[in-house]
Amino acid sequence: GPVRRDAVSAGVRHWSRIPLPREPLLLIGKQRSAQQSTFAQICTELGLGPHWLDAADIPADPTERELLARLWTREATLSGSALCIRTEHCESIRNVAAWLELVGALVAIEVRPGSPAERLDGLRLHLAAMSTRERKELWSHDLGLLARRMNGDLDRIAEYFDFDQPAIRLSAAQVRELADADQEVDPGELCWRVC
């Protein structure tokens, strides 16, 4: 999704503090692509290598968990990296919380509103989903000339389908392909069907 400038700036400021902040960045939002692009942009601006880890891969066994924390702290320090933890398939955040206590490196966490991960401590960055207008602009851009033949359909599609940027790009490519194959087709109807 579009990078949220205010969230990126706040994240960069947080991670530039000396000594290193212990609490993670909580990237709170409904769209994973917005969480990923915000994390990646914060890393880019600080010259850090972005890495991802699934919360489910954090060991439940305390000894293994401590080992992973030690290894990642060392790796992050040596390579100048930051870690983003995906929590969308995570039922319990107990292992994540315990692991965060042990890690001495920069960590961000993808948080869906209303999920258990929202209870973690950290700097909360709220990533608003795209507005209808932003979605319409992406659709127009990705559909190219077809967008001009869609009259009011594009407004309805942007409003009705809460797609993120990758989903719009993929759908628009499919619509263009199908419209190329059949010149007679109504692009508005076609786009609705694809969505």
XYZ file of N, CA, C and O in Angstrom:
780
model
N 0.832 -1.194 0.000
C 0.000 0.000 0.000
C 0.865 1.242 0.000
O 2.072 1.140 0.139
N 0.242 2.389 -0.158
C 1.021 3.625 -0.141
C 1.716 3.745 1.205
O 1.143 3.394 2.225
N 2.945 4.210 1.189
C 3.698 4.342 2.436
C 3.115 5.502 3.231
O 2.841 6.569 2.692
N 2.888 5.269 4.510
C 2.356 6.320 5.379
C 3.523 7.113 5.933
O 4.239 6.636 6.816
N 3.716 8.338 5.389
C 4.889 9.143 5.757
C 5.006 9.364 7.261
O 6.088 9.239 7.824
N 3.886 9.711 7.921
C 3.965 10.027 9.354
C 4.395 8.805 10.159
O 5.186 8.905 11.096
N 3.900 7.633 9.763
C 4.276 6.396 10.464
C 5.751 6.088 10.245
O 6.469 5.696 11.172
N 6.216 6.276 9.015
C 7.635 6.023 8.713
C 8.523 6.958 9.535
O 9.487 6.523 10.168
N 8.184 8.235 9.556
C 8.999 9.214 10.312
C 9.051 8.866 11.793
O 10.112 8.934 12.415
N 7.901 8.483 12.347
C 7.858 8.127 13.771
C 8.705 6.880 14.031
O 9.424 6.800 15.035
N 8.638 5.899 13.121
C 9.431 4.678 13.258
C 10.921 4.958 13.176
O 11.717 4.424 13.961
N 11.303 5.814 12.228
C 12.714 6.178 12.056
C 13.224 6.880 13.314
O 14.304 6.580 13.820
N 12.433 7.817 13.836
C 12.836 8.523 15.069
C 13.023 7.554 16.231
O 14.003 7.615 16.967
N 12.066 6.617 16.373
C 12.102 5.645 17.475
C 13.374 4.796 17.395
O 14.052 4.577 18.395
N 13.676 4.323 16.192
C 14.825 3.430 16.022
C 16.162 4.172 15.954
O 17.209 3.550 15.907
N 16.123 5.495 15.939
C 17.378 6.263 15.926
C 17.809 6.639 17.330
O 18.852 7.261 17.521
N 16.977 6.288 18.320
C 17.298 6.678 19.693
C 18.521 5.925 20.212
O 18.772 4.789 19.854
N 19.281 6.616 21.064
C 20.423 6.002 21.733
C 20.144 6.103 23.230
O 19.815 7.187 23.688
N 20.304 5.029 24.027
C 20.541 3.658 23.581
C 19.332 3.098 22.814
O 18.241 3.680 22.865
N 19.570 1.979 22.166
C 18.544 1.320 21.365
C 17.261 1.111 22.168
O 17.312 0.633 23.287
N 16.106 1.479 21.595
C 14.852 1.254 22.333
C 14.575 -0.232 22.495
O 14.775 -1.012 21.568
N 14.106 -0.609 23.675
C 13.789 -2.022 23.921
C 12.434 -2.389 23.328
O 12.216 -3.516 22.920
N 11.490 -1.419 23.334
C 10.144 -1.803 22.910
C 10.036 -1.796 21.378
O 10.633 -0.971 20.701
N 9.273 -2.742 20.849
C 9.159 -2.876 19.400
C 8.250 -1.809 18.788
O 7.551 -1.087 19.499
N 8.299 -1.724 17.479
C 7.316 -0.928 16.738
C 6.113 -1.817 16.484
O 6.267 -2.934 15.974
N 4.928 -1.357 16.827
C 3.718 -2.112 16.511
C 3.076 -1.476 15.282
O 2.615 -0.332 15.342
N 3.102 -2.197 14.172
C 2.525 -1.691 12.928
C 1.070 -2.150 12.868
O 0.788 -3.287 12.505
N 0.164 -1.267 13.263
C -1.241 -1.650 13.432
C -2.047 -1.266 12.199
O -2.108 -0.096 11.825
N -2.633 -2.274 11.558
C -3.431 -1.984 10.373
C -4.041 -3.245 9.800
O -3.654 -4.354 10.161
N -5.010 -3.062 8.889
C -5.711 -4.202 8.308
C -5.000 -4.744 7.078
O -5.226 -5.870 6.676
N -4.175 -3.914 6.431
C -3.576 -4.332 5.162
C -2.110 -4.718 5.351
O -1.284 -3.889 5.705
N -1.829 -5.991 5.091
C -0.459 -6.471 5.256
C 0.518 -5.740 4.356
O 1.663 -5.498 4.731
N 0.075 -5.415 3.151
C 1.002 -4.740 2.236
C 1.432 -3.384 2.798
O 2.568 -2.964 2.611
N 0.520 -2.702 3.514
C 0.872 -1.409 4.117
C 1.869 -1.621 5.258
O 2.813 -0.850 5.429
N 1.685 -2.698 6.036
C 2.621 -2.996 7.124
C 3.999 -3.311 6.552
O 5.021 -2.826 7.036
N 4.026 -4.130 5.509
C 5.301 -4.534 4.903
C 6.025 -3.349 4.291
O 7.224 -3.175 4.487
N 5.281 -2.523 3.528
C 5.962 -1.409 2.866
C 6.423 -0.363 3.876
O 7.477 0.247 3.699
N 5.667 -0.179 4.965
C 6.090 0.780 5.998
C 7.363 0.284 6.686
O 8.327 1.043 6.852
N 7.380 -0.990 7.052
C 8.574 -1.579 7.673
C 9.776 -1.466 6.730
O 10.861 -1.024 7.119
N 9.573 -1.840 5.467
C 10.674 -1.810 4.487
C 11.204 -0.387 4.309
O 12.415 -0.171 4.210
N 10.291 0.593 4.298
C 10.703 1.988 4.104
C 11.490 2.506 5.306
O 12.482 3.216 5.148
N 11.065 2.131 6.523
C 11.804 2.532 7.730
C 13.225 1.957 7.651
O 14.213 2.647 7.914
N 13.320 0.688 7.255
C 14.640 0.045 7.123
C 15.495 0.760 6.081
O 16.677 1.026 6.307
N 14.898 1.076 4.926
C 15.632 1.761 3.853
C 16.214 3.073 4.359
O 17.382 3.380 4.123
N 15.391 3.849 5.067
C 15.847 5.176 5.505
C 16.933 5.086 6.566
O 17.719 6.014 6.725
N 17.000 3.955 7.278
C 18.037 3.801 8.305
C 19.188 2.913 7.822
O 20.103 2.610 8.577
N 19.116 2.480 6.561
C 20.167 1.613 6.015
C 20.205 0.241 6.654
O 21.271 -0.366 6.800
N 19.037 -0.276 7.057
C 18.967 -1.590 7.695
C 18.455 -2.635 6.709
O 17.650 -2.327 5.837
N 18.915 -3.877 6.884
C 18.387 -4.971 6.072
C 17.092 -5.474 6.675
O 17.055 -5.826 7.849
N 15.981 -5.498 5.897
C 14.710 -5.982 6.438
C 14.614 -7.509 6.429
O 14.966 -8.147 5.445
N 14.169 -8.085 7.536
C 13.949 -9.539 7.623
C 12.580 -9.781 8.232
O 12.097 -8.972 9.009
N 11.980 -10.932 7.886
C 10.662 -11.273 8.417
C 10.712 -12.616 9.123
O 11.469 -13.499 8.732
N 9.911 -12.761 10.165
C 9.818 -14.030 10.899
C 8.360 -14.254 11.273
O 7.672 -13.324 11.703
N 7.889 -15.485 11.077
C 6.537 -15.815 11.473
C 6.498 -16.055 12.978
O 7.338 -16.778 13.502
N 5.516 -15.465 13.657
C 5.403 -15.638 15.115
C 5.336 -17.119 15.489
O 5.849 -17.533 16.532
N 4.724 -17.919 14.615
C 4.585 -19.356 14.887
C 5.948 -20.056 14.936
O 6.071 -21.147 15.493
N 6.979 -19.431 14.355
C 8.316 -20.041 14.342
C 9.138 -19.701 15.579
O 10.277 -20.149 15.719
N 8.595 -18.897 16.470
C 9.305 -18.612 17.729
C 9.073 -19.801 18.666
O 7.933 -20.156 18.937
N 10.157 -20.439 19.137
C 10.003 -21.687 19.898
C 9.233 -21.500 21.205
O 9.361 -20.474 21.870
N 8.448 -22.524 21.553
C 7.741 -22.522 22.833
C 8.699 -22.921 23.955
O 8.541 -22.511 25.100
N 9.710 -23.717 23.602
C 10.699 -24.166 24.594
C 11.616 -23.005 24.988
O 12.258 -22.400 24.122
N 11.691 -22.686 26.297
C 12.467 -21.522 26.759
C 13.934 -21.550 26.338
O 14.484 -20.509 25.978
N 14.565 -22.717 26.383
C 15.981 -22.814 26.012
C 16.179 -22.505 24.530
O 17.067 -21.732 24.153
N 15.329 -23.076 23.686
C 15.411 -22.808 22.247
C 15.086 -21.351 21.943
O 15.678 -20.740 21.056
N 14.121 -20.830 22.695
C 13.713 -19.433 22.486
C 14.875 -18.495 22.805
O 15.155 -17.551 22.075
N 15.577 -18.799 23.902
C 16.715 -17.958 24.298
C 17.838 -18.043 23.261
O 18.477 -17.045 22.937
N 18.050 -19.248 22.739
C 19.084 -19.441 21.718
C 18.756 -18.616 20.471
O 19.616 -17.914 19.927
N 17.499 -18.689 20.022
C 17.084 -17.924 18.844
C 17.262 -16.421 19.086
O 17.732 -15.695 18.206
N 16.913 -15.970 20.277
C 17.057 -14.546 20.615
C 18.523 -14.126 20.564
O 18.865 -13.074 20.025
N 19.402 -14.975 21.124
C 20.843 -14.673 21.116
C 21.380 -14.624 19.694
O 22.116 -13.716 19.321
N 21.013 -15.644 18.890
C 21.494 -15.721 17.510
C 21.020 -14.519 16.693
O 21.789 -13.918 15.945
N 19.728 -14.167 16.855
C 19.216 -13.048 16.060
C 19.839 -11.725 16.512
O 20.183 -10.888 15.677
N 20.032 -11.539 17.828
C 20.648 -10.308 18.323
C 22.037 -10.139 17.701
O 22.396 -9.060 17.229
N 22.781 -11.244 17.653
C 24.131 -11.209 17.085
C 24.079 -10.919 15.586
O 24.786 -10.060 15.065
N 23.210 -11.651 14.879
C 23.069 -11.483 13.430
C 22.662 -10.047 13.083
O 23.230 -9.429 12.189
N 21.689 -9.516 13.818
C 21.188 -8.167 13.552
C 22.283 -7.126 13.761
O 22.404 -6.171 12.998
N 23.085 -7.339 14.805
C 24.158 -6.403 15.124
C 25.244 -6.449 14.052
O 25.707 -5.413 13.575
N 25.629 -7.666 13.653
C 26.697 -7.826 12.660
C 26.279 -7.329 11.276
O 27.064 -6.717 10.568
N 25.026 -7.599 10.894
C 24.621 -7.290 9.526
C 23.812 -5.991 9.411
O 23.440 -5.589 8.312
N 23.531 -5.347 10.550
C 22.726 -4.126 10.504
C 21.333 -4.409 9.982
O 20.926 -3.899 8.950
N 20.602 -5.269 10.695
C 19.285 -5.695 10.231
C 18.204 -5.402 11.257
O 18.477 -5.221 12.442
N 16.970 -5.381 10.769
C 15.799 -5.277 11.641
C 14.855 -6.413 11.281
O 14.891 -6.938 10.176
N 14.015 -6.771 12.247
C 13.142 -7.931 12.077
C 11.681 -7.504 12.210
O 11.342 -6.727 13.093
N 10.848 -8.023 11.329
C 9.414 -7.791 11.435
C 8.737 -9.143 11.688
O 8.964 -10.104 10.953
N 7.943 -9.214 12.746
C 7.279 -10.467 13.099
C 5.841 -10.453 12.593
O 5.075 -9.527 12.884
N 5.523 -11.477 11.818
C 4.154 -11.622 11.304
C 3.315 -12.363 12.329
O 3.703 -13.433 12.773
N 2.164 -11.813 12.666
C 1.364 -12.436 13.720
C -0.021 -12.846 13.230
O -0.871 -13.207 14.039
N -0.275 -12.816 11.914
C -1.665 -13.019 11.482
C -2.199 -14.422 11.788
O -3.392 -14.603 11.951
N -1.325 -15.435 11.861
C -1.821 -16.787 12.161
C -1.476 -17.210 13.585
O -1.364 -18.385 13.899
N -1.294 -16.207 14.443
C -0.783 -16.486 15.784
C -1.926 -16.415 16.797
O -2.529 -15.368 16.989
N -2.213 -17.553 17.434
C -3.332 -17.598 18.389
C -2.939 -16.997 19.734
O -3.721 -16.355 20.404
N -1.691 -17.252 20.139
C -1.229 -16.769 21.442
C 0.047 -15.961 21.237
O 0.899 -16.327 20.433
N 0.167 -14.866 21.968
C 1.366 -14.046 21.815
C 2.337 -14.270 22.967
O 3.296 -13.538 23.119
N 2.077 -15.314 23.771
C 2.936 -15.549 24.941
C 4.399 -15.745 24.522
O 5.301 -15.146 25.099
N 4.636 -16.594 23.497
C 6.015 -16.844 23.051
C 6.663 -15.584 22.487
O 7.843 -15.327 22.705
N 5.872 -14.805 21.755
C 6.391 -13.556 21.176
C 6.812 -12.607 22.291
O 7.918 -12.069 22.277
N 5.937 -12.437 23.287
C 6.228 -11.526 24.404
C 7.481 -11.980 25.158
O 8.356 -11.168 25.485
N 7.585 -13.289 25.404
C 8.741 -13.827 26.124
C 10.014 -13.622 25.308
O 11.083 -13.309 25.847
N 9.911 -13.792 23.991
C 11.072 -13.646 23.111
C 11.545 -12.197 23.061
O 12.746 -11.915 23.073
N 10.574 -11.263 23.035
C 10.924 -9.839 22.971
C 11.744 -9.410 24.180
O 12.596 -8.529 24.076
N 11.478 -10.048 25.340
C 12.239 -9.734 26.560
C 13.726 -10.040 26.386
O 14.574 -9.450 27.049
N 14.040 -11.006 25.502
C 15.409 -11.516 25.395
C 16.210 -10.886 24.256
O 17.423 -11.003 24.213
N 15.502 -10.249 23.308
C 16.176 -9.774 22.097
C 16.747 -8.382 22.291
O 16.061 -7.499 22.794
N 17.990 -8.197 21.880
C 18.607 -6.867 21.942
C 18.771 -6.304 20.551
O 19.868 -5.917 20.157
N 17.702 -6.277 19.767
C 17.785 -5.783 18.396
C 16.476 -5.083 18.036
O 15.526 -5.100 18.810
N 16.453 -4.463 16.852
C 15.271 -3.725 16.417
C 14.209 -4.676 15.883
O 14.459 -5.461 14.972
N 13.017 -4.607 16.483
C 11.935 -5.502 16.089
C 10.666 -4.689 15.831
O 10.330 -3.784 16.602
N 9.985 -5.031 14.746
C 8.654 -4.483 14.472
C 7.679 -5.657 14.468
O 8.086 -6.805 14.234
N 6.418 -5.378 14.733
C 5.422 -6.449 14.779
C 4.197 -6.047 13.976
O 3.664 -4.940 14.150
N 3.785 -6.926 13.061
C 2.557 -6.689 12.307
C 1.373 -7.003 13.216
O 1.272 -8.107 13.740
N 0.493 -6.033 13.409
C -0.631 -6.201 14.327
C -1.945 -5.915 13.602
O -2.117 -4.824 13.050
N -2.824 -6.921 13.611
C -4.178 -6.658 13.106
C -5.010 -6.088 14.237
O -4.976 -6.610 15.339
N -5.790 -5.028 13.973
C -6.620 -4.464 15.032
C -7.531 -5.551 15.622
O -8.098 -6.343 14.881
N -7.597 -5.597 16.958
C -8.457 -6.570 17.618
C -7.820 -7.938 17.832
O -8.411 -8.807 18.444
N -6.593 -8.132 17.348
C -5.912 -9.421 17.538
C -5.160 -9.412 18.867
O -4.929 -8.357 19.445
N -4.748 -10.619 19.363
C -4.012 -10.664 20.644
C -2.737 -9.819 20.612
O -2.335 -9.271 21.634
N -2.105 -9.700 19.442
C -0.838 -8.959 19.343
C -1.004 -7.492 19.718
O -0.035 -6.819 20.071
N -2.249 -7.008 19.670
C -2.480 -5.595 20.006
C -2.184 -5.306 21.470
O -1.985 -4.155 21.853
N -2.129 -6.358 22.296
C -1.865 -6.153 23.728
C -0.370 -6.014 24.034
O -0.003 -5.725 25.180
N 0.496 -6.253 23.074
C 1.938 -6.123 23.310
C 2.300 -4.665 23.587
O 1.627 -3.750 23.116
N 3.387 -4.483 24.352
C 3.891 -3.123 24.580
C 4.752 -2.707 23.404
O 5.464 -3.528 22.837
N 4.712 -1.423 23.085
C 5.573 -0.919 22.021
C 5.092 0.430 21.533
O 4.092 0.962 22.021
N 5.811 0.991 20.580
C 5.390 2.245 19.965
C 4.349 1.908 18.904
O 4.625 1.194 17.947
N 3.128 2.419 19.091
C 2.012 2.042 18.228
C 1.920 2.966 17.023
O 1.709 4.168 17.170
N 2.082 2.388 15.845
C 1.931 3.155 14.612
C 0.667 2.669 13.910
O 0.584 1.511 13.496
N -0.319 3.553 13.789
C -1.581 3.167 13.152
C -1.497 3.453 11.660
O -1.302 4.589 11.256
N -1.623 2.401 10.855
C -1.530 2.544 9.407
C -2.943 2.501 8.844
O -3.551 1.437 8.748
N -3.455 3.665 8.493
C -4.814 3.723 7.960
C -4.849 2.982 6.627
O -3.882 3.007 5.864
N -5.959 2.293 6.378
C -6.134 1.656 5.070
C -6.270 2.766 4.031
O -6.517 3.917 4.363
N -6.116 2.399 2.773
C -6.244 3.387 1.710
C -7.659 3.937 1.647
O -8.622 3.224 1.911
N -7.751 5.189 1.274
C -9.065 5.795 1.069
C -9.595 5.359 -0.304
O -8.835 4.883 -1.152
N -10.896 5.551 -0.510
C -11.508 5.234 -1.807
C -10.800 6.021 -2.916
O -10.543 5.491 -3.996
N -10.487 7.279 -2.644
C -9.820 8.111 -3.653
C -8.456 7.532 -4.042
O -8.123 7.456 -5.228
N -7.683 7.113 -3.017
C -6.364 6.526 -3.305
C -6.500 5.252 -4.126
O -5.721 4.997 -5.042
N -7.519 4.446 -3.779
C -7.729 3.204 -4.542
C -8.090 3.525 -5.987
O -7.592 2.898 -6.918
N -8.952 4.539 -6.175
C -9.368 4.900 -7.528
C -8.154 5.366 -8.357
O -8.027 5.031 -9.538
N -7.264 6.131 -7.732
C -6.058 6.600 -8.438
C -5.196 5.415 -8.877
O -4.664 5.403 -9.993
N -5.052 4.416 -7.992
C -4.262 3.231 -8.354
C -4.920 2.456 -9.489
O -4.247 2.030 -10.437
N -6.234 2.283 -9.385
C -6.971 1.599 -10.455
C -6.763 2.323 -11.791
O -6.439 1.690 -12.801
N -6.942 3.643 -11.798
C -6.807 4.433 -13.036
C -5.412 4.256 -13.621
O -5.252 4.071 -14.828
N -4.423 4.332 -12.745
C -3.036 4.195 -13.182
C -2.798 2.815 -13.789
O -2.228 2.685 -14.871
N -3.256 1.762 -13.087
C -2.956 0.390 -13.512
C -3.814 -0.070 -14.689
O -3.414 -0.958 -15.438
N -4.991 0.533 -14.860
C -5.849 0.150 -15.990
C -5.476 0.914 -17.261
O -5.854 0.514 -18.362
N -4.773 2.032 -17.090
C -4.373 2.812 -18.257
C -5.575 3.330 -19.030
O -6.532 3.839 -18.442
N -5.543 3.178 -20.354
C -6.589 3.726 -21.224
C -7.966 3.136 -20.936
O -8.988 3.793 -21.149
N -8.003 1.898 -20.463
C -9.291 1.257 -20.166
C -10.095 2.061 -19.143
O -11.317 2.100 -19.197
N -9.395 2.693 -18.214
C -10.072 3.429 -17.133
C -11.009 4.487 -17.708
O -12.078 4.755 -17.151
N -10.644 5.084 -18.856
C -11.456 6.159 -19.446
C -12.781 5.643 -19.995
O -13.701 6.413 -20.194
N -12.844 4.335 -20.251
C -14.070 3.770 -20.832
C -14.995 3.224 -19.742
O -15.963 2.545 -20.042
N -14.677 3.504 -18.496
C -15.421 2.846 -17.415
C -16.437 3.726 -16.717
O -17.105 3.309 -15.774
N -16.555 4.995 -17.152
C -17.562 5.906 -16.589
C -17.601 5.836 -15.067
O -16.591 5.997 -14.418
N -18.798 5.571 -14.509
C -18.921 5.566 -13.050
C -18.534 4.252 -12.402
O -18.497 4.142 -11.178
N -18.246 3.245 -13.240
C -17.939 1.919 -12.671
C -16.705 1.944 -11.779
O -16.638 1.257 -10.772
N -15.726 2.747 -12.180
C -14.475 2.783 -11.431
C -14.704 3.312 -10.012
O -14.132 2.794 -9.051
N -15.573 4.317 -9.894
C -15.902 4.848 -8.554
C -16.526 3.756 -7.691
O -16.163 3.586 -6.533
N -17.465 3.029 -8.282
C -18.159 1.973 -7.527
C -17.186 0.867 -7.109
O -17.249 0.370 -5.994
N -16.289 0.508 -8.015
C -15.326 -0.568 -7.730
C -14.354 -0.147 -6.620
O -14.093 -0.898 -5.683
N -13.858 1.085 -6.717
C -12.913 1.587 -5.703
C -13.582 1.651 -4.332
O -12.950 1.417 -3.302
N -14.877 1.969 -4.337
C -15.596 2.100 -3.079
C -15.936 0.733 -2.486
O -15.812 0.501 -1.289
N -16.345 -0.191 -3.349
C -16.892 -1.469 -2.887
C -15.809 -2.468 -2.493
O -15.937 -3.182 -1.518
N -14.726 -2.526 -3.278
C -13.678 -3.524 -3.011
C -12.513 -2.893 -2.260
O -11.808 -2.043 -2.782
N -12.324 -3.336 -1.026
C -11.300 -2.760 -0.154
C -9.948 -3.424 -0.442
O -9.363 -4.065 0.419
N -9.471 -3.273 -1.689
C -8.225 -3.935 -2.096
C -7.014 -3.108 -1.688
O -7.084 -1.886 -1.623
N -5.886 -3.811 -1.452
C -4.638 -3.085 -1.245
C -3.913 -2.980 -2.592
O -4.405 -3.456 -3.610
N -2.742 -2.355 -2.572
C -2.049 -2.063 -3.831
C -1.719 -3.309 -4.661
O -2.010 -3.344 -5.857
N -1.128 -4.366 -4.055
C -0.824 -5.555 -4.861
C -2.078 -6.180 -5.480
O -2.037 -6.648 -6.620
N -3.186 -6.177 -4.742
C -4.425 -6.768 -5.258
C -4.970 -5.960 -6.429
O -5.454 -6.518 -7.420
N -4.884 -4.637 -6.339
C -5.343 -3.786 -7.443
C -4.469 -4.013 -8.677
O -4.964 -4.161 -9.792
N -3.158 -4.072 -8.459
C -2.233 -4.260 -9.583
C -2.520 -5.570 -10.315
O -2.587 -5.621 -11.543
N -2.712 -6.629 -9.525
C -2.971 -7.954 -10.080
C -4.298 -7.979 -10.848
O -4.374 -8.498 -11.962
N -5.347 -7.431 -10.227
C -6.670 -7.429 -10.852
C -6.673 -6.598 -12.130
O -7.252 -7.002 -13.147
N -6.025 -5.437 -12.092
C -5.995 -4.556 -13.261
C -5.270 -5.239 -14.424
O -5.693 -5.139 -15.584
N -4.192 -5.955 -14.114
C -3.447 -6.664 -15.160
C -4.343 -7.711 -15.821
O -4.334 -7.896 -17.048
N -5.139 -8.386 -14.993
C -6.050 -9.409 -15.497
C -7.135 -8.782 -16.380
O -7.472 -9.315 -17.450
N -7.670 -7.652 -15.946
C -8.701 -6.957 -16.714
C -8.131 -6.521 -18.075
O -8.770 -6.718 -19.110
N -6.915 -5.950 -18.068
C -6.299 -5.504 -19.332
C -6.126 -6.677 -20.300
O -6.386 -6.570 -21.493
N -5.670 -7.806 -19.742
C -5.433 -9.000 -20.553
C -6.738 -9.492 -21.194
O -6.784 -9.779 -22.392
N -7.792 -9.581 -20.382
C -9.085 -10.071 -20.883
C -9.696 -9.086 -21.880
O -10.330 -9.488 -22.855
N -9.509 -7.788 -21.642
C -10.058 -6.775 -22.543
C -9.321 -6.790 -23.884
O -9.906 -6.528 -24.936
N -8.026 -7.099 -23.847
C -7.248 -7.230 -25.093
C -7.779 -8.375 -25.938
O -7.827 -8.302 -27.158
N -8.160 -9.457 -25.256
C -8.614 -10.660 -25.951
C -10.013 -10.461 -26.538
O -10.379 -11.102 -27.520
N -10.806 -9.571 -25.924
C -12.178 -9.356 -26.389
C -12.468 -7.860 -26.434
O -12.819 -7.260 -25.424
N -12.322 -7.268 -27.627
C -12.462 -5.813 -27.783
C -13.884 -5.324 -27.491
O -14.092 -4.164 -27.187
N -14.880 -6.226 -27.604
C -16.288 -5.825 -27.470
C -16.717 -5.699 -26.012
O -17.765 -5.125 -25.721
N -15.933 -6.279 -25.105
C -16.361 -6.391 -23.713
C -16.485 -5.015 -23.051
O -15.747 -4.085 -23.375
N -17.437 -4.895 -22.131
C -17.601 -3.673 -21.341
C -16.572 -3.715 -20.207
O -16.660 -4.560 -19.311
N -15.571 -2.808 -20.210
C -14.485 -2.910 -19.214
C -14.974 -2.766 -17.773
O -14.408 -3.374 -16.869
N -16.033 -1.974 -17.557
C -16.558 -1.800 -16.204
C -17.120 -3.102 -15.653
O -16.813 -3.500 -14.532
N -17.926 -3.764 -16.482
C -18.519 -5.045 -16.093
C -17.430 -6.093 -15.882
O -17.465 -6.871 -14.932
N -16.472 -6.090 -16.787
C -15.363 -7.052 -16.736
C -14.577 -6.871 -15.426
O -14.272 -7.831 -14.715
N -14.282 -5.632 -15.085
C -13.491 -5.341 -13.904
C -14.235 -5.784 -12.642
O -13.647 -6.367 -11.738
N -15.537 -5.524 -12.622
C -16.364 -5.957 -11.490
C -16.292 -7.462 -11.325
O -16.156 -7.985 -10.219
N -16.403 -8.184 -12.449
C -16.341 -9.670 -12.435
C -14.998 -10.154 -11.904
O -14.941 -11.057 -11.089
N -13.917 -9.528 -12.375
C -12.571 -9.934 -11.950
C -12.408 -9.733 -10.432
O -11.869 -10.581 -9.744
N -12.913 -8.595 -9.945
C -12.808 -8.311 -8.499
C -13.550 -9.362 -7.689
O -13.102 -9.757 -6.620
